[in-house]
Amino acid sequence: METSPAVTRRTLLRSTALGTIAMTSGVEHLFGQSRSERPNIVFIMADDLGYADVSCYGRPDISTPNIDGLAAKGVRLTQAYANSAVCSATRTALITGRYQYRLPIGLEEPLAGRDVGLPPDHPTLPSLLKKAGYATTLVGKWHLGVLPKFGPLKSGYEHFYGFRGGAVDYYTHANQSEDLWDDDVAVHQMGYLTDMLGSRAVDVVNGYAKADRPFLLSLHFNAPHWPWEAPGDEAESNRLRSHSLRDFDGGTQKTYQRMIQQMDLQIGRVLETLRVNRLAENTIVIFTSDNGGERFADTWPFTGRKTELLEGGLRIPAIVSWPARIPQGGTSNQVAITMDWMPTLLGAAGVSSDPAFPPDGISLLPMLTQNASPVVRKLFWRYKANAQRAARDGDFKYLKILENTFLFHVVEDPMERANLKERHKDIYDRIVAEWHAWNASMLPEIDESSTDNFTGDELADHIGTKKTSGKADNPAVR
């Protein structure tokens, strides 16, 4: 395993402080569980990682031994979905356990400059765990609103180290301006960001390990999101100083592979730190992505990618390990979605959700820990660009792009090729009606919110695709 970057005096002091806080502010018992019985939680989220972008999901040209090892010690979900085809909306669903379209921030696809964010008074996964005695830290990406109104420390995290926007350069840590923060203090540090996030996560685990207090560590990497920069690619970083980070003339499969492999290396360091501190047995570790893959991603066997409600834009890897409770080396066909993680983790911690904000997701614990039969799901999506709509009902999926409508059996036809809307008109009509009823209970789309799509001049496989108008499309209730 590679040597970690040098630890600064500030980091050492901070790590000691985390341990001290953890020792002095826990609670003795909660919901029938002692502090030592309640599991720690490490939630690892990649950014724009495709469904098949790690070895255990089928990618043959990338070595991800640490992520694969996590799957070998836990359960690999084969039908996991993101709440959205872009990041801010999905992260809203993750932290609230609810459809993102219930909040103005959830209408942003993704957040891009508007003065909106996650309301500080809204209950969140970290705020509910914190109230129950958990220590809470976010390392990595936030992208749910900026200071002074919004931020991780206002929404349940006790500590934050990372960036607030949608993307930063891996070396300069900037996107127009530098965006690296230690709590609410802007900092200037040198290094490759994936390694820096891994090192801080290691420090956080070591700090919390000194205390008999459970913790939530959210480790949200920016890898493998653009710009396409792997370790040693400082020259590419320098080239992009006068360009947009969202460049279409950079990147290769090899660069993308190395970005993922470096993230895997840092994940391995965190897992090893749990083991050395004898925390691995009773720590829930989740690895997933915020949405489907981008231009270099492997989304096989699906079509589509980020910004699209085709399966490739929504289907994501999802691995759960909890050696104390979850059998090792399994796979699950349970249909799951990002907003399920909040009720799942609250349930594992013995913490109740806020009754005023009931989760839209479900707890996956029975399927993960008790081998319960999969639960049939009804899930709904919309995406403003190109008036995209989708719903999953059992094994069928309704899809609308512009004025084109489809019905697919996505279990037997994961590439979404055979349109069954006339052959199974009764199923199609029922799911469409369900989508309209669900949509009527959400906030309407607005013209002002951000949305994005890939065009024909950006990606050759999108020939003929034009830039979206970004106009709201609010169908009448049926």
XYZ file of C-alpha atoms in Angstrom:
478
model
C 0.000 0.000 0.000
C 1.355 3.420 -0.896
C 2.566 5.783 1.766
C 0.032 8.483 2.624
C 0.831 12.169 2.072
C 2.563 13.966 4.926
C 0.327 14.718 7.900
C 0.375 18.368 8.939
C 0.453 19.678 12.504
C -3.060 21.021 11.936
C -4.257 17.534 10.945
C -2.683 15.925 14.016
C -4.243 18.485 16.316
C -7.569 18.051 14.591
C -7.417 14.264 14.863
C -6.722 14.498 18.596
C -9.601 16.924 18.992
C -11.975 14.550 17.239
C -11.051 11.805 19.664
C -11.510 14.079 22.660
C -14.912 15.226 21.450
C -15.948 11.622 20.856
C -14.939 10.599 24.404
C -16.821 13.372 26.131
C -20.084 13.813 24.271
C -21.555 10.353 23.754
C -24.712 9.001 25.351
C -24.760 5.837 27.466
C -27.703 3.968 25.957
C -30.082 4.637 23.117
C -33.024 2.603 21.780
C -31.881 -0.430 23.756
C -28.353 -0.405 22.345
C -25.251 0.553 24.293
C -22.779 2.901 22.669
C -20.398 0.040 21.915
C -23.155 -1.994 20.209
C -24.306 0.667 17.780
C -22.498 0.382 14.474
C -20.133 2.923 13.044
C -20.974 4.041 9.509
C -18.598 4.815 6.655
C -20.531 5.941 3.576
C -18.303 6.122 0.498
C -19.689 7.807 -2.606
C -17.883 8.038 -5.937
C -18.786 10.771 -8.411
C -20.081 9.828 -11.889
C -18.952 6.203 -11.571
C -20.575 3.886 -14.102
C -22.368 0.684 -13.114
C -19.579 -1.568 -14.423
C -16.602 0.656 -13.602
C -15.179 -1.590 -10.869
C -13.929 -5.144 -11.210
C -16.645 -6.859 -9.187
C -19.293 -5.336 -11.466
C -17.580 -6.578 -14.604
C -14.944 -4.098 -15.770
C -12.005 -6.217 -17.021
C -9.417 -3.480 -17.524
C -9.492 -1.865 -14.066
C -8.131 -3.384 -10.868
C -10.139 -2.411 -7.782
C -9.054 -4.942 -5.137
C -10.262 -2.947 -2.148
C -13.756 -2.307 -3.492
C -13.889 -5.930 -4.647
C -12.784 -7.030 -1.179
C -15.578 -4.995 0.341
C -18.050 -6.859 -1.868
C -16.512 -10.191 -0.843
C -17.155 -9.289 2.796
C -20.692 -8.040 2.229
C -23.497 -7.826 -0.321
C -23.374 -6.496 -3.866
C -26.665 -5.027 -5.097
C -27.381 -5.633 -8.776
C -30.463 -3.406 -9.099
C -29.433 -0.210 -7.328
C -30.542 3.167 -8.682
C -29.565 6.771 -8.139
C -32.322 9.221 -7.283
C -31.233 11.373 -10.208
C -29.004 11.306 -13.258
C -26.906 14.154 -11.756
C -25.326 14.852 -8.401
C -27.019 17.665 -6.419
C -30.443 16.101 -6.763
C -29.174 12.669 -5.712
C -27.269 14.100 -2.745
C -30.458 15.832 -1.592
C -32.240 12.470 -1.601
C -29.355 10.766 0.188
C -29.169 13.195 3.088
C -32.961 13.565 3.539
C -34.185 10.050 2.673
C -36.882 11.631 0.513
C -37.550 12.428 -3.119
C -35.394 15.426 -3.935
C -38.307 17.115 -5.716
C -39.817 17.951 -2.318
C -37.214 20.734 -1.893
C -36.134 23.601 -4.172
C -32.512 22.402 -4.029
C -33.687 19.081 -5.472
C -34.888 20.824 -8.630
C -31.306 21.751 -9.508
C -29.758 19.359 -12.062
C -27.145 20.095 -10.746
C -26.839 23.233 -8.602
C -25.075 25.850 -10.719
C -24.974 29.291 -9.172
C -28.490 29.900 -7.861
C -28.853 30.934 -4.235
C -30.594 27.793 -3.063
C -29.441 24.965 -0.828
C -30.373 22.370 1.739
C -32.408 24.148 4.454
C -30.481 24.003 7.754
C -33.680 23.209 9.668
C -34.472 20.126 7.564
C -33.694 16.845 9.394
C -30.902 14.899 7.734
C -29.103 11.611 8.177
C -26.175 13.283 9.989
C -28.381 15.578 12.102
C -30.542 12.692 13.352
C -27.499 10.535 14.085
C -25.785 13.470 15.785
C -28.807 14.025 18.004
C -28.591 10.352 18.966
C -24.963 10.655 20.059
C -23.087 9.905 16.860
C -20.027 11.866 15.803
C -20.448 13.111 12.228
C -17.914 14.176 9.604
C -18.117 14.844 5.871
C -14.917 14.462 3.875
C -15.183 15.441 0.206
C -17.973 16.854 -1.929
C -20.964 18.828 -0.594
C -22.679 20.622 -3.549
C -25.877 21.434 -1.645
C -25.476 25.188 -1.257
C -22.827 27.682 -0.184
C -22.078 29.933 2.742
C -23.390 31.883 4.498
C -26.831 30.258 4.241
C -25.958 26.623 3.610
C -23.259 24.103 4.400
C -22.416 20.745 5.980
C -21.964 22.244 9.454
C -25.478 23.687 9.237
C -27.019 20.321 8.297
C -25.761 17.911 10.929
C -22.063 17.422 10.282
C -19.769 18.396 13.137
C -16.753 18.556 10.842
C -16.159 19.084 7.134
C -13.103 18.821 4.930
C -13.568 19.128 1.198
C -15.169 21.300 -1.450
C -18.599 22.898 -1.705
C -19.139 23.103 -5.476
C -19.718 20.543 -8.190
C -16.133 19.934 -9.299
C -12.593 21.142 -8.691
C -9.253 20.559 -10.314
C -7.467 17.654 -8.643
C -4.279 19.715 -8.162
C -5.324 23.358 -7.789
C -8.551 22.472 -5.931
C -10.235 25.269 -7.852
C -13.008 25.804 -10.366
C -12.634 29.493 -11.293
C -11.707 30.084 -7.646
C -10.148 27.826 -5.025
C -12.713 25.679 -3.233
C -11.092 23.739 -0.388
C -12.420 24.034 3.149
C -11.582 22.826 6.641
C -14.889 23.264 8.466
C -15.932 26.779 7.376
C -12.386 28.014 6.873
C -10.963 28.259 3.359
C -7.559 26.544 3.191
C -4.748 26.300 0.662
C -2.997 22.934 0.559
C -0.933 21.043 -2.004
C -1.621 17.539 -3.256
C -3.733 15.265 -5.421
C -7.239 15.632 -4.048
C -8.181 11.945 -4.020
C -5.161 11.263 -1.815
C -5.915 14.256 0.407
C -9.473 13.078 1.010
C -8.259 9.569 1.773
C -5.691 10.878 4.263
C -8.243 13.035 6.078
C -10.659 10.090 6.260
C -7.899 7.976 7.839
C -7.266 10.730 10.389
C -10.960 10.952 11.202
C -11.244 7.197 11.826
C -8.118 7.213 14.000
C -9.522 10.129 15.989
C -12.898 8.561 16.566
C -11.328 5.191 17.389
C -10.021 6.651 20.650
C -13.549 6.913 22.035
C -16.473 4.659 22.798
C -18.746 6.712 20.581
C -20.227 5.609 17.254
C -19.550 7.757 14.212
C -20.752 8.574 10.727
C -18.006 9.294 8.225
C -19.313 10.411 4.834
C -16.444 10.056 2.365
C -17.607 11.627 -0.890
C -14.835 11.479 -3.482
C -14.803 13.678 -6.566
C -13.265 10.800 -8.525
C -13.767 9.897 -11.293
C -15.588 13.149 -12.172
C -13.944 15.461 -14.718
C -11.410 17.061 -15.127
C -9.631 13.955 -16.368
C -6.524 14.055 -14.185
C -4.806 11.050 -12.669
C -1.840 11.010 -10.283
C 1.125 12.623 -12.023
C -1.018 14.637 -14.463
C -0.002 18.101 -13.239
C 0.670 19.087 -16.863
C -2.988 18.565 -17.702
C -3.960 20.617 -14.664
C -1.739 23.433 -15.892
C -3.264 23.225 -19.382
C -6.757 23.604 -17.974
C -5.938 26.777 -16.032
C -7.063 28.751 -19.090
C -9.905 26.381 -20.064
C -13.131 25.122 -18.575
C -12.659 22.105 -16.324
C -15.523 20.471 -18.240
C -13.335 20.008 -21.280
C -14.173 17.818 -24.256
C -10.645 17.619 -25.663
C -9.031 15.771 -22.769
C -9.088 12.419 -21.067
C -8.460 8.840 -22.126
C -9.593 5.435 -20.950
C -6.174 4.983 -19.358
C -6.463 8.234 -17.397
C -9.968 7.305 -16.255
C -8.784 3.878 -15.130
C -5.965 5.380 -13.082
C -8.363 7.827 -11.411
C -10.581 4.952 -10.292
C -7.645 2.837 -9.161
C -6.314 5.707 -7.032
C -9.711 6.075 -5.393
C -9.692 2.328 -4.702
C -6.259 2.678 -3.102
C -7.537 5.371 -0.726
C -10.592 3.291 0.125
C -8.206 0.492 1.021
C -6.360 2.807 3.414
C -9.621 3.649 5.195
C -10.634 -0.019 5.440
C -7.219 -0.907 6.824
C -7.532 1.847 9.427
C -10.840 0.362 10.565
C -9.178 -3.056 10.849
C -6.136 -1.794 12.772
C -8.433 -0.018 15.242
C -10.580 -3.144 15.622
C -13.624 -1.353 14.293
C -14.207 -3.342 11.105
C -16.554 -5.947 12.573
C -19.216 -3.478 13.701
C -18.815 -0.821 11.022
C -21.277 -0.531 8.151
C -19.364 0.382 5.009
C -21.315 1.377 1.900
C -19.775 2.067 -1.480
C -21.855 3.567 -4.290
C -22.061 6.381 -6.867
C -24.168 9.531 -7.081
C -25.436 8.795 -10.607
C -24.606 6.810 -13.710
C -21.364 7.102 -15.604
C -20.036 9.945 -17.739
C -18.279 9.835 -21.121
C -15.474 7.373 -20.275
C -17.596 5.142 -18.043
C -18.566 1.523 -18.566
C -22.329 1.233 -18.071
C -22.712 -2.266 -19.555
C -25.235 -3.846 -19.994
C -27.147 -0.556 -20.075
C -27.398 2.309 -22.545
C -27.390 5.989 -21.641
C -25.266 7.951 -19.212
C -25.271 10.839 -16.758
C -28.069 13.390 -17.477
C -30.286 10.647 -18.970
C -33.034 8.517 -17.439
C -32.002 5.517 -19.491
C -30.664 2.785 -17.206
C -27.044 3.820 -17.794
C -27.741 7.232 -16.286
C -29.427 5.797 -13.192
C -28.051 2.336 -12.435
C -25.095 2.396 -10.064
C -22.880 -0.004 -8.157
C -23.852 -0.415 -4.502
C -21.997 -2.554 -1.987
C -22.803 -2.973 1.708
C -20.544 -4.590 4.292
C -21.329 -5.100 7.980
C -19.498 -8.214 9.150
C -21.347 -8.327 12.472
C -24.751 -8.579 10.795
C -24.567 -9.097 7.018
C -23.523 -12.459 5.513
C -20.417 -12.271 3.370
C -20.040 -12.658 -0.366
C -23.674 -12.337 -1.393
C -25.561 -10.553 -4.130
C -29.044 -9.091 -3.912
C -31.587 -8.447 -6.654
C -33.503 -6.071 -4.382
C -34.403 -2.906 -6.267
C -32.899 -0.079 -4.236
C -32.462 3.670 -4.607
C -30.271 6.326 -2.985
C -32.964 7.566 -0.598
C -33.152 4.057 0.947
C -29.832 4.544 2.713
C -31.172 6.996 5.299
C -33.918 4.706 6.712
C -31.561 1.741 6.400
C -28.790 3.394 8.418
C -31.138 4.966 10.951
C -32.665 1.546 11.502
C -29.251 -0.042 11.980
C -28.381 2.646 14.542
C -31.700 2.338 16.377
C -32.622 5.923 15.535
C -36.099 7.103 14.538
C -36.774 9.372 11.595
C -38.483 12.717 12.142
C -42.256 12.026 11.989
C -42.801 15.365 10.247
C -40.528 14.247 7.403
C -41.243 10.541 6.800
C -38.771 8.917 4.416
C -39.793 7.995 0.883
C -37.108 5.312 0.881
C -37.357 1.985 2.665
C -35.037 0.176 5.041
C -33.010 -2.492 3.265
C -32.047 -4.181 6.531
C -34.462 -7.137 6.259
C -33.090 -8.042 2.844
C -29.475 -7.476 3.907
C -29.431 -9.028 7.365
C -32.346 -11.488 7.454
C -32.344 -12.840 3.890
C -35.884 -11.539 3.438
C -37.437 -11.835 -0.011
C -37.031 -8.785 -2.247
C -39.728 -6.138 -1.937
C -41.448 -5.072 -5.150
C -40.824 -1.365 -5.682
C -42.479 1.561 -7.420
C -39.918 4.298 -8.079
C -40.262 7.561 -9.977
C -37.939 10.014 -11.676
C -38.066 13.126 -13.774
C -35.327 15.188 -15.381
C -36.035 18.611 -16.813
C -33.663 18.475 -19.797
C -35.553 17.019 -22.762
C -38.675 16.501 -20.597
C -37.493 13.106 -19.374
C -39.783 10.989 -17.206
C -39.352 7.483 -15.821
C -40.924 5.009 -13.429
C -39.978 1.524 -12.325
C -42.893 -0.714 -11.303
C -41.813 -4.258 -10.585
C -39.802 -5.412 -13.594
C -41.298 -2.827 -15.959
C -40.073 0.672 -16.679
C -41.867 3.627 -18.237
C -39.639 6.108 -20.026
C -40.347 9.399 -21.785
C -37.777 11.523 -23.649
C -39.207 14.613 -25.360
C -42.394 13.263 -26.986
C -41.131 9.694 -27.300
C -42.590 7.184 -24.855
C -41.617 3.617 -24.028
C -42.331 0.615 -21.845
C -39.487 -1.807 -21.177
C -39.096 -5.026 -19.228
C -35.757 -3.935 -17.804
C -34.900 -7.279 -16.201
C -35.149 -9.221 -19.459
C -34.229 -6.228 -21.638
C -31.668 -4.133 -19.706
C -30.555 -2.309 -22.880
C -34.099 -0.923 -23.271
C -34.607 -1.994 -26.885
C -38.056 -3.630 -27.106
C -40.816 -1.033 -26.678
C -43.789 -2.875 -25.159
C -46.167 0.057 -24.741
C -48.679 -1.269 -27.290
C -48.154 -4.949 -26.555
C -48.787 -4.335 -22.839
C -50.939 -1.238 -23.079
C -52.668 -1.948 -19.772
C -49.360 -1.952 -17.908
C -48.158 1.123 -19.775
C -51.345 3.090 -19.011
C -51.245 2.103 -15.347
C -47.623 3.157 -14.813
C -48.130 6.439 -16.678
C -51.108 7.210 -14.435
C -49.030 6.346 -11.365
C -46.269 8.663 -12.524
C -48.697 11.554 -12.979
C -50.211 10.989 -9.537
C -46.763 10.904 -7.961
C -45.597 13.985 -9.865
C -48.598 15.959 -8.633
C -47.336 15.450 -5.066
C -43.903 16.944 -5.831
C -42.788 20.539 -6.385
C -43.384 21.623 -9.979
C -40.487 22.181 -12.330
C -39.378 25.782 -12.743
C -37.683 27.529 -15.642
C -35.011 29.003 -13.378
C -33.487 25.748 -12.123
C -30.326 24.378 -13.663
C -30.402 21.376 -15.969
C -27.989 19.924 -18.470
C -27.621 17.410 -21.272
C -24.994 16.211 -23.725
C -25.260 17.404 -27.323
C -24.192 16.062 -30.666
C -21.222 18.401 -30.938
C -19.955 17.245 -27.525
C -20.342 13.475 -27.819
C -20.301 11.650 -31.149
C -22.748 8.995 -29.941
C -25.313 11.779 -29.382
C -25.403 12.895 -32.995
C -28.348 15.198 -33.672
C -28.998 15.924 -30.001
C -29.497 19.642 -29.385
C -29.026 21.683 -26.239
C -32.068 21.546 -23.984
C -34.236 24.641 -23.679
C -34.310 24.189 -19.915
C -37.998 25.095 -19.870
C -40.245 23.568 -17.245
C -42.687 20.892 -18.375
C -45.476 20.455 -15.873
C -48.134 18.105 -17.228
C -51.687 18.455 -16.019
C -52.867 15.961 -13.409
C -54.720 13.092 -15.067
